Amino acid sequence: MSRASALLLTSLGLLGLGASAFAQTSAAAAKPSHAVKSTALAAKSHGAKEVDRADSTSSISVVQLDFEVKPAIPGVPASPIFAGPIFCSPSGIPYVDFPQPPDYMSHVIYSLNPKGGHEFSAKDVPGLYDPSSHAYFVSESMVGLLVNATKDGKKSSRTLTLMPGMPPRAISPGAHHDYLVEFDRQGNFKKTLDLPATYHFWRIAELPDETFLALAYDRVNAVPLLFLLNSDGQILRTLELPNGMTQNGEMTQGETGGITTQVAAESGMSWWLFAPARKDILLYQARSKAPVLEVGAGGVVREVPLQAPKGYVLDDVISASDRWIMRYRKDSISDKGPIDAGPRTKNFVLFEVNPSDGSLRAQFDPGKVSISDIACEHDDVVTAFSMKDGKVILKTADLPR
Amino acid sequence: MSFRNVLKQSIQVLKSPRTILKDSIVKWRIFMMLQMGRAIVVILVCLGAQLALAQCAGYFVSTSVTCTSDVCNSSGNQITPGNPGEYGTEFVCSTFYCCGVGYPSCGSIGIGCFGGYSLNLGDSAIRQRLLDLARTQDISVASCGGEYRPLSVALADLPNPIREKRTFRSLVGGGE
């Protein structure tokens, strides 16, 4: 991410704060747990969209999460800033993207392993120059970074100051493409896969059968594409995307409009995200009410319309071993301003969703823990993280069945 | 106050009282807004220097992928911002979180002459947008060889009908 651009837009984000009210009313039914506090979520009409099937939900239990603070993680430098979303390993270890000071352009992924964290970065990958990592995943066998870079080591003859206060740097003018850079779980570089240069890749994840699921944009035809790739990174076949994702105004305009609308359409794919859940990969469109697509081994897909609390849209899918846990954000929140993720604001809410039909199953109340700090669920334990005394600490809470 | 110092404060607040935390965040916000005002958007226009001389004289040539002749021949008269999207300001978006607050953050993928979009400098809408951006920011363009010059100069060097030197020079204050 461009330093200047990132800071520019981050600054824009500081200019305002969207806010609206969330109607959470009466009390009701219980969940069988020592830490369960039950209330009911009022269900009111919210139009006729399929995602508003919450209207027919009379009450949803609220589960209080009691977090226990764990010792600080060695080997991980504390940083107050991290980038979402967070991914977790299949064993429940959070891997968090910490943009690096002073300009926060470069990103380093740290594993928050209680036994000691490890670092994953594209900056020292052999044979790649001007690397820029814009997505990552964690699987049983590897940590993968999606990296845009060039294999041409030639540098420009002059340097350029990209923003005030930053040192000038030389650019790498060589042809840039997307690569999958593989690391082992200790942060050791394994290999680099060349991804098809025809497309611009936005997301990639490994499926249980060691093939890859990849989301890309075809700039020639101005359409998003979902690929199944083999272990060498080559395309096996194309998977069908849900109409609810592709048939939105911005994306369709990109197909027929000029270059500027196409750029805007592709930029919208920033919010098309992957998340591991129940050993499969979920493709979802954050900030929307589009259905989610569950993709399993062999590229088997299942489209599930997703219910949302009234006044909220999907924001993030929490990495989970055997549940669907979704974070929603208020629909009225501006895309431009900062958002207080604190529990009191209810700007974000956390729900367990029924994987079979996308209905809301239970709401999780994290207490004083910011919902943005919740990383994953594994074997009925929710893990969050935060900074304390200059160190990264984990917090865990049991989930009732 | 340097950016580094501001961030140091942001880090220090983690172990400081709540009042200091609030103060630091306010200062950080003010600083970031100042940075925004001063920020320079650099548009890296990939100019296939040799090709431009040989085949597309006077044109800025898209070299978005390879700086090769086929790109030159097929598109001609193109520019490619190193940071695609809104001419380098907005393409890949995510959310940064700091102290329990989420900040939308958009930027580009890397810096340089790489797989971005080819933007036709002769397109009046794009040209106008560049000029709009140039009202508040210095915009530089660069060749694939790393030769930078102000947007005004780059545009003025284009062959007719793109001749708006007076306008460009009045709007753009130099660049890197």
mmCIF file of N, CA, C and O in Angstrom, chain A residues 3 77 98-101 105-110 119-134 145-150 155 169 172 181 183 187 189 192:
data_model
loop_
_atom_site.group_PDB
_atom_site.id
_atom_site.type_symbol
_atom_site.label_atom_id
_atom_site.label_comp_id
_atom_site.label_asym_id
_atom_site.label_seq_id
_atom_site.Cartn_x
_atom_site.Cartn_y
_atom_site.Cartn_z
ATOM 1 N N ARG A 3 2.492 4.528 0.778
ATOM 2 C CA ARG A 3 2.576 5.244 2.043
ATOM 3 C C ARG A 3 1.732 6.503 2.005
ATOM 4 O O ARG A 3 0.939 6.789 2.902
ATOM 5 N N PRO A 77 6.591 -7.831 18.828
ATOM 6 C CA PRO A 77 6.619 -6.445 19.288
ATOM 7 C C PRO A 77 5.223 -5.844 19.294
ATOM 8 O O PRO A 77 4.447 -6.052 18.372
ATOM 9 N N PHE A 98 0.331 -6.404 11.146
ATOM 10 C CA PHE A 98 0.719 -5.154 11.798
ATOM 11 C C PHE A 98 1.426 -4.261 10.775
ATOM 12 O O PHE A 98 2.580 -4.530 10.417
ATOM 13 N N PRO A 99 0.768 -3.223 10.297
ATOM 14 C CA PRO A 99 1.465 -2.255 9.436
ATOM 15 C C PRO A 99 2.642 -1.647 10.197
ATOM 16 O O PRO A 99 2.526 -1.332 11.378
ATOM 17 N N GLN A 100 3.734 -1.464 9.485
ATOM 18 C CA GLN A 100 4.970 -1.102 10.175
ATOM 19 C C GLN A 100 5.240 0.397 10.168
ATOM 20 O O GLN A 100 5.126 1.051 9.130
ATOM 21 N N PRO A 101 5.616 0.946 11.322
ATOM 22 C CA PRO A 101 6.016 2.344 11.363
ATOM 23 C C PRO A 101 7.335 2.523 10.609
ATOM 24 O O PRO A 101 8.047 1.554 10.399
ATOM 25 N N MET A 105 3.275 1.637 5.603
ATOM 26 C CA MET A 105 3.037 1.126 4.266
ATOM 27 C C MET A 105 3.325 -0.371 4.180
ATOM 28 O O MET A 105 2.555 -1.130 3.611
ATOM 29 N N SER A 106 4.444 -0.776 4.742
ATOM 30 C CA SER A 106 4.769 -2.193 4.696
ATOM 31 C C SER A 106 4.018 -2.930 5.801
ATOM 32 O O SER A 106 3.759 -2.383 6.870
ATOM 33 N N HIS A 107 3.695 -4.169 5.496
ATOM 34 C CA HIS A 107 2.908 -4.961 6.436
ATOM 35 C C HIS A 107 3.710 -6.198 6.842
ATOM 36 O O HIS A 107 4.332 -6.838 6.005
ATOM 37 N N VAL A 108 3.660 -6.513 8.101
ATOM 38 C CA VAL A 108 4.281 -7.730 8.600
ATOM 39 C C VAL A 108 3.218 -8.515 9.375
ATOM 40 O O VAL A 108 2.502 -7.962 10.202
ATOM 41 N N ILE A 109 3.135 -9.788 9.058
ATOM 42 C CA ILE A 109 2.203 -10.652 9.760
ATOM 43 C C ILE A 109 2.941 -11.289 10.935
ATOM 44 O O ILE A 109 4.056 -11.800 10.771
ATOM 45 N N TYR A 110 2.330 -11.278 12.092
ATOM 46 C CA TYR A 110 2.906 -11.948 13.258
ATOM 47 C C TYR A 110 1.942 -13.040 13.733
ATOM 48 O O TYR A 110 0.733 -12.813 13.820
ATOM 49 N N GLU A 119 7.411 -14.085 12.570
ATOM 50 C CA GLU A 119 7.191 -12.976 11.646
ATOM 51 C C GLU A 119 7.111 -13.480 10.218
ATOM 52 O O GLU A 119 7.883 -14.358 9.820
ATOM 53 N N PHE A 120 6.193 -12.912 9.458
ATOM 54 C CA PHE A 120 6.016 -13.300 8.063
ATOM 55 C C PHE A 120 5.967 -12.027 7.224
ATOM 56 O O PHE A 120 5.080 -11.196 7.398
ATOM 57 N N SER A 121 6.923 -11.891 6.352
ATOM 58 C CA SER A 121 7.009 -10.658 5.576
ATOM 59 C C SER A 121 7.517 -10.969 4.180
ATOM 60 O O SER A 121 8.320 -11.883 3.974
ATOM 61 N N ALA A 122 7.060 -10.171 3.224
ATOM 62 C CA ALA A 122 7.494 -10.359 1.838
ATOM 63 C C ALA A 122 8.753 -9.570 1.519
ATOM 64 O O ALA A 122 9.282 -9.680 0.417
ATOM 65 N N LYS A 123 9.255 -8.807 2.467
ATOM 66 C CA LYS A 123 10.313 -7.854 2.125
ATOM 67 C C LYS A 123 11.637 -8.532 1.770
ATOM 68 O O LYS A 123 12.432 -7.966 1.028
ATOM 69 N N ASP A 124 11.885 -9.706 2.293
ATOM 70 C CA ASP A 124 13.166 -10.359 2.035
ATOM 71 C C ASP A 124 13.033 -11.634 1.215
ATOM 72 O O ASP A 124 13.898 -12.509 1.259
ATOM 73 N N VAL A 125 11.960 -11.751 0.478
ATOM 74 C CA VAL A 125 11.771 -12.945 -0.341
ATOM 75 C C VAL A 125 12.773 -12.928 -1.492
ATOM 76 O O VAL A 125 12.844 -11.946 -2.238
ATOM 77 N N PRO A 126 13.544 -13.965 -1.634
ATOM 78 C CA PRO A 126 14.554 -13.955 -2.697
ATOM 79 C C PRO A 126 13.913 -13.896 -4.080
ATOM 80 O O PRO A 126 12.945 -14.596 -4.360
ATOM 81 N N GLY A 127 14.488 -13.036 -4.914
ATOM 82 C CA GLY A 127 14.045 -12.952 -6.298
ATOM 83 C C GLY A 127 12.868 -12.039 -6.548
ATOM 84 O O GLY A 127 12.469 -11.858 -7.696
ATOM 85 N N LEU A 128 12.292 -11.487 -5.502
ATOM 86 C CA LEU A 128 11.175 -10.565 -5.689
ATOM 87 C C LEU A 128 11.602 -9.168 -5.243
ATOM 88 O O LEU A 128 12.183 -9.002 -4.173
ATOM 89 N N TYR A 129 11.283 -8.199 -6.073
ATOM 90 C CA TYR A 129 11.641 -6.816 -5.776
ATOM 91 C C TYR A 129 10.376 -5.966 -5.683
ATOM 92 O O TYR A 129 9.377 -6.262 -6.317
ATOM 93 N N ASP A 130 10.475 -4.929 -4.908
ATOM 94 C CA ASP A 130 9.348 -4.023 -4.695
ATOM 95 C C ASP A 130 8.087 -4.795 -4.275
ATOM 96 O O ASP A 130 7.007 -4.595 -4.834
ATOM 97 N N PRO A 131 8.232 -5.690 -3.305
ATOM 98 C CA PRO A 131 7.076 -6.513 -2.930
ATOM 99 C C PRO A 131 6.047 -5.720 -2.136
ATOM 100 O O PRO A 131 6.379 -4.841 -1.349
ATOM 101 N N SER A 132 4.830 -6.046 -2.372
ATOM 102 C CA SER A 132 3.731 -5.434 -1.635
ATOM 103 C C SER A 132 2.707 -6.520 -1.357
ATOM 104 O O SER A 132 2.124 -7.086 -2.274
ATOM 105 N N SER A 133 2.526 -6.818 -0.106
ATOM 106 C CA SER A 133 1.608 -7.894 0.264
ATOM 107 C C SER A 133 0.247 -7.317 0.570
ATOM 108 O O SER A 133 0.129 -6.366 1.337
ATOM 109 N N HIS A 134 -0.783 -7.883 -0.036
ATOM 110 C CA HIS A 134 -2.106 -7.331 0.193
ATOM 111 C C HIS A 134 -3.130 -8.370 0.635
ATOM 112 O O HIS A 134 -4.309 -8.061 0.725
ATOM 113 N N LEU A 145 1.404 -15.607 1.591
ATOM 114 C CA LEU A 145 1.225 -14.179 1.352
ATOM 115 C C LEU A 145 0.969 -13.958 -0.133
ATOM 116 O O LEU A 145 1.701 -14.488 -0.979
ATOM 117 N N LEU A 146 -0.049 -13.211 -0.439
ATOM 118 C CA LEU A 146 -0.298 -12.788 -1.815
ATOM 119 C C LEU A 146 0.485 -11.504 -2.029
ATOM 120 O O LEU A 146 0.239 -10.502 -1.352
ATOM 121 N N VAL A 147 1.426 -11.556 -2.939
ATOM 122 C CA VAL A 147 2.394 -10.473 -3.070
ATOM 123 C C VAL A 147 2.407 -9.957 -4.510
ATOM 124 O O VAL A 147 2.433 -10.745 -5.455
ATOM 125 N N ASN A 148 2.363 -8.669 -4.649
ATOM 126 C CA ASN A 148 2.590 -8.052 -5.951
ATOM 127 C C ASN A 148 4.026 -7.555 -5.978
ATOM 128 O O ASN A 148 4.456 -6.837 -5.070
ATOM 129 N N ALA A 149 4.760 -7.955 -6.979
ATOM 130 C CA ALA A 149 6.191 -7.630 -7.002
ATOM 131 C C ALA A 149 6.702 -7.794 -8.423
ATOM 132 O O ALA A 149 5.975 -8.186 -9.343
ATOM 133 N N THR A 150 7.958 -7.479 -8.585
ATOM 134 C CA THR A 150 8.611 -7.686 -9.875
ATOM 135 C C THR A 150 9.833 -8.576 -9.665
ATOM 136 O O THR A 150 10.440 -8.565 -8.587
ATOM 137 N N LYS A 155 16.571 -0.804 -10.647
ATOM 138 C CA LYS A 155 15.988 0.314 -9.909
ATOM 139 C C LYS A 155 16.022 1.562 -10.775
ATOM 140 O O LYS A 155 16.880 1.706 -11.650
ATOM 141 N N ARG A 169 12.990 7.227 -2.145
ATOM 142 C CA ARG A 169 13.272 5.843 -2.513
ATOM 143 C C ARG A 169 13.235 5.697 -4.027
ATOM 144 O O ARG A 169 12.586 6.471 -4.732
ATOM 145 N N SER A 172 11.007 0.409 -8.552
ATOM 146 C CA SER A 172 11.381 -0.725 -9.397
ATOM 147 C C SER A 172 10.474 -0.716 -10.613
ATOM 148 O O SER A 172 9.291 -1.036 -10.505
ATOM 149 N N VAL A 181 3.616 -16.349 -2.010
ATOM 150 C CA VAL A 181 4.854 -16.648 -1.297
ATOM 151 C C VAL A 181 4.504 -17.534 -0.103
ATOM 152 O O VAL A 181 3.672 -17.157 0.735
ATOM 153 N N PHE A 183 5.424 -19.722 3.305
ATOM 154 C CA PHE A 183 6.295 -19.843 4.470
ATOM 155 C C PHE A 183 5.833 -21.047 5.295
ATOM 156 O O PHE A 183 4.654 -21.427 5.255
ATOM 157 N N GLY A 187 7.861 -19.137 9.998
ATOM 158 C CA GLY A 187 8.270 -17.934 9.283
ATOM 159 C C GLY A 187 9.395 -18.134 8.309
ATOM 160 O O GLY A 187 9.929 -17.157 7.779
ATOM 161 N N PHE A 189 10.935 -18.983 4.795
ATOM 162 C CA PHE A 189 10.511 -18.964 3.396
ATOM 163 C C PHE A 189 10.618 -20.350 2.775
ATOM 164 O O PHE A 189 11.624 -21.037 2.946
ATOM 165 N N THR A 192 8.128 -19.567 -3.901
ATOM 166 C CA THR A 192 7.260 -18.583 -4.538
ATOM 167 C C THR A 192 6.560 -19.218 -5.726
ATOM 168 O O THR A 192 7.200 -19.886 -6.538
#
